[in-house]
Structures are given as structure tokens and as C-alpha cells.
PDB file of C-alpha atoms in Angstrom:
ATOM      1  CA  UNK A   1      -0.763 -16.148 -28.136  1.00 86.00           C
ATOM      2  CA  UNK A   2      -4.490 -16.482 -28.440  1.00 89.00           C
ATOM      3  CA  UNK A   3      -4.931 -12.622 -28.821  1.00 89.00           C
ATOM      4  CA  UNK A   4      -1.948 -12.603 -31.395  1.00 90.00           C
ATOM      5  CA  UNK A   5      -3.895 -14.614 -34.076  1.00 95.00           C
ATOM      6  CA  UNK A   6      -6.923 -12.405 -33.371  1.00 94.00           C
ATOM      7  CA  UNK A   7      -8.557 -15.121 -31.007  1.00 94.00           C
ATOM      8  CA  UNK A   8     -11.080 -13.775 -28.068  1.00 93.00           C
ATOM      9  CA  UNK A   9      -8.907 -13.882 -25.026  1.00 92.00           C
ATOM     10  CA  UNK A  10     -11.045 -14.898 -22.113  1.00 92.00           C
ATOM     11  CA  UNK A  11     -11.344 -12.402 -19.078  1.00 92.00           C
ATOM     12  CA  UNK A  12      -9.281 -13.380 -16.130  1.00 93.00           C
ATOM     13  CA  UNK A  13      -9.411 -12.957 -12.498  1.00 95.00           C
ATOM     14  CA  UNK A  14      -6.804 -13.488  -9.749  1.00 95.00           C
ATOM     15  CA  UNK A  15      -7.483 -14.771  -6.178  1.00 94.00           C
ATOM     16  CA  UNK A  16      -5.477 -16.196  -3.391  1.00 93.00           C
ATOM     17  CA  UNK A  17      -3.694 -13.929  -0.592  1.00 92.00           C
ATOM     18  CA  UNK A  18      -4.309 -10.428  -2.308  1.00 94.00           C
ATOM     19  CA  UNK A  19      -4.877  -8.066   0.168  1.00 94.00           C
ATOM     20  CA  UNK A  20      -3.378  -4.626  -0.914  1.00 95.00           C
ATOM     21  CA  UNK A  21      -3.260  -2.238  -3.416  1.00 96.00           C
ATOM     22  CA  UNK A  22       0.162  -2.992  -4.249  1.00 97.00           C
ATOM     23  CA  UNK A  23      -1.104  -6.813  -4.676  1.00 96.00           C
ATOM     24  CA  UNK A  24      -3.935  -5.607  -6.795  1.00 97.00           C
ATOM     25  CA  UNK A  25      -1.163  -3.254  -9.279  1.00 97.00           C
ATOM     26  CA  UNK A  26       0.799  -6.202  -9.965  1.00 96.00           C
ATOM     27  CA  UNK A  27      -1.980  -8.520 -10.422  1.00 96.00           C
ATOM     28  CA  UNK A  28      -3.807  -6.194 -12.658  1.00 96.00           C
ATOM     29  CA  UNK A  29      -0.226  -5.899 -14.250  1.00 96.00           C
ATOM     30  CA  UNK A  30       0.964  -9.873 -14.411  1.00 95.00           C
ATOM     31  CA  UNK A  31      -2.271 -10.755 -16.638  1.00 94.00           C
ATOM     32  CA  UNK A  32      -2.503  -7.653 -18.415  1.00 94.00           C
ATOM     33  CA  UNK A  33      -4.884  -6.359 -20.322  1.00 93.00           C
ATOM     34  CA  UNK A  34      -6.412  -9.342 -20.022  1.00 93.00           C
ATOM     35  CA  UNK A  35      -7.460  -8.817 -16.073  1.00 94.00           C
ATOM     36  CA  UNK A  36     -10.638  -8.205 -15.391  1.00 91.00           C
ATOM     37  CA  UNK A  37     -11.054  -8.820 -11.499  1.00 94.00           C
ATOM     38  CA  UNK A  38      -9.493  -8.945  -8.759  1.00 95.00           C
ATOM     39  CA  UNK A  39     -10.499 -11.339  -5.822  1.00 94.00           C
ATOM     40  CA  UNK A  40     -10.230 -10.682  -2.033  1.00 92.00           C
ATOM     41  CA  UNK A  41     -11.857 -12.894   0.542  1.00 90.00           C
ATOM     42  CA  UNK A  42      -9.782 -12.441   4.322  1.00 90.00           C
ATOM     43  CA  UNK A  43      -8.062  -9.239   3.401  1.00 88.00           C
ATOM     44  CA  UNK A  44     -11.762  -7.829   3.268  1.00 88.00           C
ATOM     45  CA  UNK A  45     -13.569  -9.602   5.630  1.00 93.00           C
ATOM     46  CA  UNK A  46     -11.539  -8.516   8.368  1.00 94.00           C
ATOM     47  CA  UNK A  47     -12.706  -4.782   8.433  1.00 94.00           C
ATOM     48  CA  UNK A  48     -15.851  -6.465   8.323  1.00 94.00           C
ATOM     49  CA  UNK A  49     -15.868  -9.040  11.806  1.00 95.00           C
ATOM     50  CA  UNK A  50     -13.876  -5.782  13.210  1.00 96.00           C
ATOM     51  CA  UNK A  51     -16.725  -3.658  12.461  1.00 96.00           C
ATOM     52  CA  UNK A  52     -19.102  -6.452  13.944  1.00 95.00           C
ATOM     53  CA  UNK A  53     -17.117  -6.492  16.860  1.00 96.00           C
ATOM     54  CA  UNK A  54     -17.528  -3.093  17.583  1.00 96.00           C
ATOM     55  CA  UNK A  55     -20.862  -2.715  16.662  1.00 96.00           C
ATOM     56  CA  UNK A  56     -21.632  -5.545  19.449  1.00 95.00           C
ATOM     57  CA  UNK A  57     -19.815  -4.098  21.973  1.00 95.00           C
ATOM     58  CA  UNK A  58     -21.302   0.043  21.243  1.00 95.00           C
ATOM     59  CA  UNK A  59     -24.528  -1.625  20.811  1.00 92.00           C
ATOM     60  CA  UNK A  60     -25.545  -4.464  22.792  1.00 92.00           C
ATOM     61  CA  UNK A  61     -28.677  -4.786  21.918  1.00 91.00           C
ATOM     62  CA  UNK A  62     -27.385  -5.306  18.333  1.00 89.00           C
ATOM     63  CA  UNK A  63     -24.583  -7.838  19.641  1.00 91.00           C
ATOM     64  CA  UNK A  64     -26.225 -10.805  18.682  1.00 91.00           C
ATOM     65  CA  UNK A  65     -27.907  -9.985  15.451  1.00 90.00           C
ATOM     66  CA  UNK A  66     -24.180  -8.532  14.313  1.00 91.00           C
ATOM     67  CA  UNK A  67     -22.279 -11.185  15.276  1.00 91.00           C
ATOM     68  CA  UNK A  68     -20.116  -9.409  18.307  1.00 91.00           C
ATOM     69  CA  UNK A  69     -17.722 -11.283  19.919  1.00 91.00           C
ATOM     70  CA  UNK A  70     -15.804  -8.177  22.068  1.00 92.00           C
ATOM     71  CA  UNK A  71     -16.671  -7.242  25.545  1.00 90.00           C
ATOM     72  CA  UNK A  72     -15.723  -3.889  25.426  1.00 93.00           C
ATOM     73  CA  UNK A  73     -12.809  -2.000  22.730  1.00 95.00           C
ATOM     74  CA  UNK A  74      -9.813  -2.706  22.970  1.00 95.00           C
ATOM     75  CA  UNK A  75      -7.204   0.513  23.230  1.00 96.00           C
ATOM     76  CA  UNK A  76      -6.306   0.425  19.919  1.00 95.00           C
ATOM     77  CA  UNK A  77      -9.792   1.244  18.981  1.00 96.00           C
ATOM     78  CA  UNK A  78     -10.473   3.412  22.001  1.00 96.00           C
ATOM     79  CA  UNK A  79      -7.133   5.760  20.802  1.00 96.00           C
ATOM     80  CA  UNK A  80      -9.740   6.366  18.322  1.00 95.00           C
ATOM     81  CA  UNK A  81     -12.896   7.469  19.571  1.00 96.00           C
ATOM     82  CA  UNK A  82     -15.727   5.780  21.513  1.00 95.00           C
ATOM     83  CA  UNK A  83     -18.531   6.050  18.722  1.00 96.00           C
ATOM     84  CA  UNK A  84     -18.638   5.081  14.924  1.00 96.00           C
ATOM     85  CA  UNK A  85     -18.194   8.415  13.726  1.00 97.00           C
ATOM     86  CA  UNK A  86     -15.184   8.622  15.891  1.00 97.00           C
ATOM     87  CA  UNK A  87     -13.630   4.801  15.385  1.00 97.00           C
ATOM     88  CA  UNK A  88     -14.733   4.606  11.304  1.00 97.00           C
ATOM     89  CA  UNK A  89     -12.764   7.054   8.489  1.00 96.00           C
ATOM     90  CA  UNK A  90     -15.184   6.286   6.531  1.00 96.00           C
ATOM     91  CA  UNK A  91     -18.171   6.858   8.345  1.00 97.00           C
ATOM     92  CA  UNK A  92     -19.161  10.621   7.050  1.00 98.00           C
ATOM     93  CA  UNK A  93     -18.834   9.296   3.016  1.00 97.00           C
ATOM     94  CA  UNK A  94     -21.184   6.181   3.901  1.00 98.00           C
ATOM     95  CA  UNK A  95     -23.543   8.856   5.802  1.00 98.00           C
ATOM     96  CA  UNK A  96     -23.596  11.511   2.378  1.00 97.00           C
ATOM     97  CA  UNK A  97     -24.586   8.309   0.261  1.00 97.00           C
ATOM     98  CA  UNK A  98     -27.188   6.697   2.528  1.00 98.00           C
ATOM     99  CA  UNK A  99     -29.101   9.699   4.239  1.00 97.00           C
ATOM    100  CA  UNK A 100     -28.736  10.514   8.034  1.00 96.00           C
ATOM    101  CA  UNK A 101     -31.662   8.718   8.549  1.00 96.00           C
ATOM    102  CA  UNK A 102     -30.557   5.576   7.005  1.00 97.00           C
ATOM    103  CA  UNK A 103     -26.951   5.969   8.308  1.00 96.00           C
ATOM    104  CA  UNK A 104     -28.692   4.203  12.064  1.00 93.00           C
ATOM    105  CA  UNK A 105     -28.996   1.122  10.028  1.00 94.00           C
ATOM    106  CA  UNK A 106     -25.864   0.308   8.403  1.00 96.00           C
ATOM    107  CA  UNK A 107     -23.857  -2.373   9.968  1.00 95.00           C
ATOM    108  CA  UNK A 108     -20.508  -0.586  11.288  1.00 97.00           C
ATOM    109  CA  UNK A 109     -19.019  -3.803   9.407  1.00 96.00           C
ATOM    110  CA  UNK A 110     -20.167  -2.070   6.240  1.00 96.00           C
ATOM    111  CA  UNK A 111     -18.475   0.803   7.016  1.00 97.00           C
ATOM    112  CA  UNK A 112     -15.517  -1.086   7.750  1.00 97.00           C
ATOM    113  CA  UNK A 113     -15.545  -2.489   4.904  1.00 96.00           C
ATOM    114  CA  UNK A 114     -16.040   1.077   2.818  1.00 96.00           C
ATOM    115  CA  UNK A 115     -12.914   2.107   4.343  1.00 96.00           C
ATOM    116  CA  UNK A 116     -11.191  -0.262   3.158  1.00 96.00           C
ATOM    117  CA  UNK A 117     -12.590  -0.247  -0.043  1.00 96.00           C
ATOM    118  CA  UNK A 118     -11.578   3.753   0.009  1.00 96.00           C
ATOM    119  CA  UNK A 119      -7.650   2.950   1.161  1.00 96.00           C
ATOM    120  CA  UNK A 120      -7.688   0.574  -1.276  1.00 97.00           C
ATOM    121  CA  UNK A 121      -9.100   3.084  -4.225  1.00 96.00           C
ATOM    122  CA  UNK A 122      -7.072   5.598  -2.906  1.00 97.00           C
ATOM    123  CA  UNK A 123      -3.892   3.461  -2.754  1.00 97.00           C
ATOM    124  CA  UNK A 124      -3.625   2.081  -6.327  1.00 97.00           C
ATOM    125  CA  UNK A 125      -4.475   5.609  -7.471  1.00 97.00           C
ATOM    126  CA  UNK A 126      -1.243   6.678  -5.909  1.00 97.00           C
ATOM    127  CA  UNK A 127       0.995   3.844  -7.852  1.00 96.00           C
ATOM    128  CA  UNK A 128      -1.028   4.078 -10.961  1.00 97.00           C
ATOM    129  CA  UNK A 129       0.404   7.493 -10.922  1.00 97.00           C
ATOM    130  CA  UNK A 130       3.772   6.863  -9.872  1.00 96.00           C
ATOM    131  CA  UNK A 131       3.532   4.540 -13.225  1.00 96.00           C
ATOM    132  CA  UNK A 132       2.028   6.888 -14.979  1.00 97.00           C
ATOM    133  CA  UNK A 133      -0.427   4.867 -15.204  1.00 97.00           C
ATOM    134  CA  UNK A 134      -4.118   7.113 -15.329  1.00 96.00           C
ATOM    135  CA  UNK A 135      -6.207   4.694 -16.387  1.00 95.00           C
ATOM    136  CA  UNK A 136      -6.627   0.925 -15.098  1.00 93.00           C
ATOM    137  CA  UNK A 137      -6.400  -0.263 -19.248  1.00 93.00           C
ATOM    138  CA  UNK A 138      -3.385   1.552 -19.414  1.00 96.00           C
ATOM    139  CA  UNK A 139      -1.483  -0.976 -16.734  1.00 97.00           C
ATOM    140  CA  UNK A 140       0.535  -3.611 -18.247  1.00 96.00           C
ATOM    141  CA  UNK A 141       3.401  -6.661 -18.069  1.00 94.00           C
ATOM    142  CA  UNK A 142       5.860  -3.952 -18.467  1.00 94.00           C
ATOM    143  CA  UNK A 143       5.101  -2.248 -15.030  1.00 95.00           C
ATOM    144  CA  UNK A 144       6.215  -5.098 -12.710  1.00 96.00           C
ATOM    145  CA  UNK A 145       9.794  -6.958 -12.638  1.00 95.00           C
ATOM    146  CA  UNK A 146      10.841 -10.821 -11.865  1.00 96.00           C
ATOM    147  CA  UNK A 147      12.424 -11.136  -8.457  1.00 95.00           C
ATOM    148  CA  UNK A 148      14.104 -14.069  -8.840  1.00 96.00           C
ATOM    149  CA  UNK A 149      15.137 -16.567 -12.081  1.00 96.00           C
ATOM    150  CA  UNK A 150      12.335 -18.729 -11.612  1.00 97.00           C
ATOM    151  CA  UNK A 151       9.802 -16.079 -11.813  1.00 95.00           C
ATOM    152  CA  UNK A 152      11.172 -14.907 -14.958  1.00 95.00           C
ATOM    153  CA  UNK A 153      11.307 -18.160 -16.778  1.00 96.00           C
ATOM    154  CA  UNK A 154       7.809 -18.477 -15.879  1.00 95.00           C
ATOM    155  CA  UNK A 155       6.108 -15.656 -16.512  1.00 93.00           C
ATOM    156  CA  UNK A 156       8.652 -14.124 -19.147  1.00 93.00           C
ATOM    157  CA  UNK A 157       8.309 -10.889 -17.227  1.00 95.00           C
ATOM    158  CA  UNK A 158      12.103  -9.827 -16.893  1.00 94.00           C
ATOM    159  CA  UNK A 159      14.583 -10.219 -13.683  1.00 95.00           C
ATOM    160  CA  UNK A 160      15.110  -6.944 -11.776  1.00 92.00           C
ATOM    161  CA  UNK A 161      18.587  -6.535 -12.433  1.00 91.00           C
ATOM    162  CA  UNK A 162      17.574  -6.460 -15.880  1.00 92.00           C
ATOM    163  CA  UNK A 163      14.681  -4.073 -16.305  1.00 89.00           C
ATOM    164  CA  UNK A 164      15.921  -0.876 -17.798  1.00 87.00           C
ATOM    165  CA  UNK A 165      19.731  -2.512 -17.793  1.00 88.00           C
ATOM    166  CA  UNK A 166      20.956  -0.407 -20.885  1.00 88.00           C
ATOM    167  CA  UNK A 167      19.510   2.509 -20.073  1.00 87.00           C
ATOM    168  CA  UNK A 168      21.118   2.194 -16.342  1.00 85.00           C
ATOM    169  CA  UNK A 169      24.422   1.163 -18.339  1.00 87.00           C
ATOM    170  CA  UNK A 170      24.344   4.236 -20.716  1.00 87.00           C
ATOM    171  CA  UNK A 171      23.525   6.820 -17.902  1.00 87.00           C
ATOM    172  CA  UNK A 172      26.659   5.114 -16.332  1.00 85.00           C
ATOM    173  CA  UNK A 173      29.048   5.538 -19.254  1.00 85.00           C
ATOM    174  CA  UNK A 174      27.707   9.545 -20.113  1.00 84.00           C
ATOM    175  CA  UNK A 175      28.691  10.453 -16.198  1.00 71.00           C
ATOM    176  CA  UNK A 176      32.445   9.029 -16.874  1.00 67.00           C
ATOM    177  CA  UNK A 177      32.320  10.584 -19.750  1.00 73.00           C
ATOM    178  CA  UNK A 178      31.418  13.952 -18.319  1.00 72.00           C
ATOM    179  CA  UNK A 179      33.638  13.365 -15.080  1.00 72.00           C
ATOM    180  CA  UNK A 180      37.244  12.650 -17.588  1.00 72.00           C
ATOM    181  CA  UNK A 181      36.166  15.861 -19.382  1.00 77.00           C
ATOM    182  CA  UNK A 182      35.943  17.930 -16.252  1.00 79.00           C
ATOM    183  CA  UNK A 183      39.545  16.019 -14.877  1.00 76.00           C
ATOM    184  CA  UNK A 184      40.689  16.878 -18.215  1.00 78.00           C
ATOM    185  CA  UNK A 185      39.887  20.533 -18.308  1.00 80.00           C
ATOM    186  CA  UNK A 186      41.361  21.128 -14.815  1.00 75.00           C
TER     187      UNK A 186
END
């Protein structure tokens, strides 16, 4: 309403249980265009701790100063690899930005927390474009759908069974409409 009379809308962010890059689409989408930023606290301190963890356990001598808390990797990780190069997707990209040098002083929970950062990018690239959606200004209310009656009531973003409706309805009625011409030409 604000931005209809030509007021300044204020930038928003959203926070609270947003962990993916589908959560970050329809966030982005719910207060568009006014969404500026998009906050994740657990979701990416996880990769984080993990990468702590295994730092500690690779490195003991580092154990303390990272904040280990494993005793050795647990198969999950070992299905992996045994080293950080090995265990972290993300560990070559980190490497090409910091120097090889450098790389023996970057906390592995940094490069967990690249790769996350990367699945993430990568992620909400792929529904942006499913959207056709190529830029992140270009996302809006229209993109997402209500799943239930409350929702829409209180967002005004319509139910599901109603997004795209007529269209749905008129795809419907030009297939009978082809199907009585064929039964009537046979």
C-alpha cells in the first residue's frame, strides 16, 4: 500500500527455520520485491560444527582451538574420504580463492560452510529457472501459491486449486472439444 502512493517501502528480511533454497524462493517471493535478505542461523551453522568436528578429529592438535567434539569419523563421512579434500565438495573452489598456501589455514568449518553456501547458490539457480525467473528482482508474489484457506486470507497470495484455474479449465474444455470432433468424424 505504502509503495502504491509512492511511499519508500522499507527493506525486509525473513528469519526463522529457513534452511533451503526452496525456503529462500518463496521467501524472496512472499515479500516481494520488497526482500532484501534472507536469514539463516542452524541451517548454516551445522556445516560449520560438522566441519569443526572433523577438523578435530583429522587434526588433533587443532581439536581444541576448533572446537572438536568427534573421536574419530563416523562412516558416513569416512564413505567419503579420509582428508578434507576428500570429505569437503567444496574444498578445491575455497583453495583457487585463498592460495595453496593459505588453504592450511582455513577452518574445514569454513569450507563447510562454502559448500553449503554453493548448494544453496546452485539450488535457487535451478528454480529461478524453472520460474523463469533469471534474475533475483525478477521473483515475485505471483511465483508461490496458498496451501491452505488460512494462508490465503492472510497473505492474499491465492489457494492452489486456484492458481492458473481458468487456464486449467479452458485447456479442459478445447480437449473435449477436439475429442467430440474426432468421435464425430469417425
Amino acid at each position: 500500500m505504502l509503495a502504491a502512493r509512492g511511499v519508500k517501502v522499507v527493506d525486509i528480511t525473513f528469519a526463522g527455520g529457513l534452511a533451503r533454497e526452496d525456503h529462500i524462493f518463496k521467501a524472496l517471493a512472499l515479500g516481494a520485491p520488497f526482500t532484501k535478505l534472507i536469514c539463516m542461523g542452524r541451517g548454516a551453522m551445522i556445516p560449520g560444527f560438522v566441519g569443526s568436528n572433523i577438523e578435530g578429529e583429522l587434526n588433533p592438535d587443532r581439536k581444541a582451538k576448533v572446537n572438536g567434539n568427534w573421536d574419530e569419523l563416523p562412516p558416513a563421512v569416512k564413505e567419503l574420504g579420509v582428508t578434507a579434500d576428500e570429505i569437503f565438495a567444496g574444498y578445491y573452489d575455497v583453495q583457487k580463492k585463498v592460495g595453496e598456501d593459505e588453504m592450511k589455514n582455513v577452518p574445514y568449518g569454513d569450507i563447510a560452510m562454502w559448500t553449503l553456501v554453493d548448494k544453496l547458490a546452485a539450488g535457487l539457480q535451478q528454480l529461478m529457472a524453472g520460474a523463469r525467473r533469471f534474475r533475483l528482482p525478477e521473483i515475485s508474489r505471483s511465483d508461490i501459491f496458498s496451501a491452505n484457506r488460512e494462508t490465503e486470507i492472510e497473505t492474499n497470495i491465492p489457494f492452489i486449486t486456484d492458481v492458473l484455474d481458468e487456464s486449467a479449465k479452458r485447456i479442459l474444455s478445447s480437449e473435449s472439444k477436439v475429442a467430440a470432433r474426432k468421435a464425430a468424424n469417425r
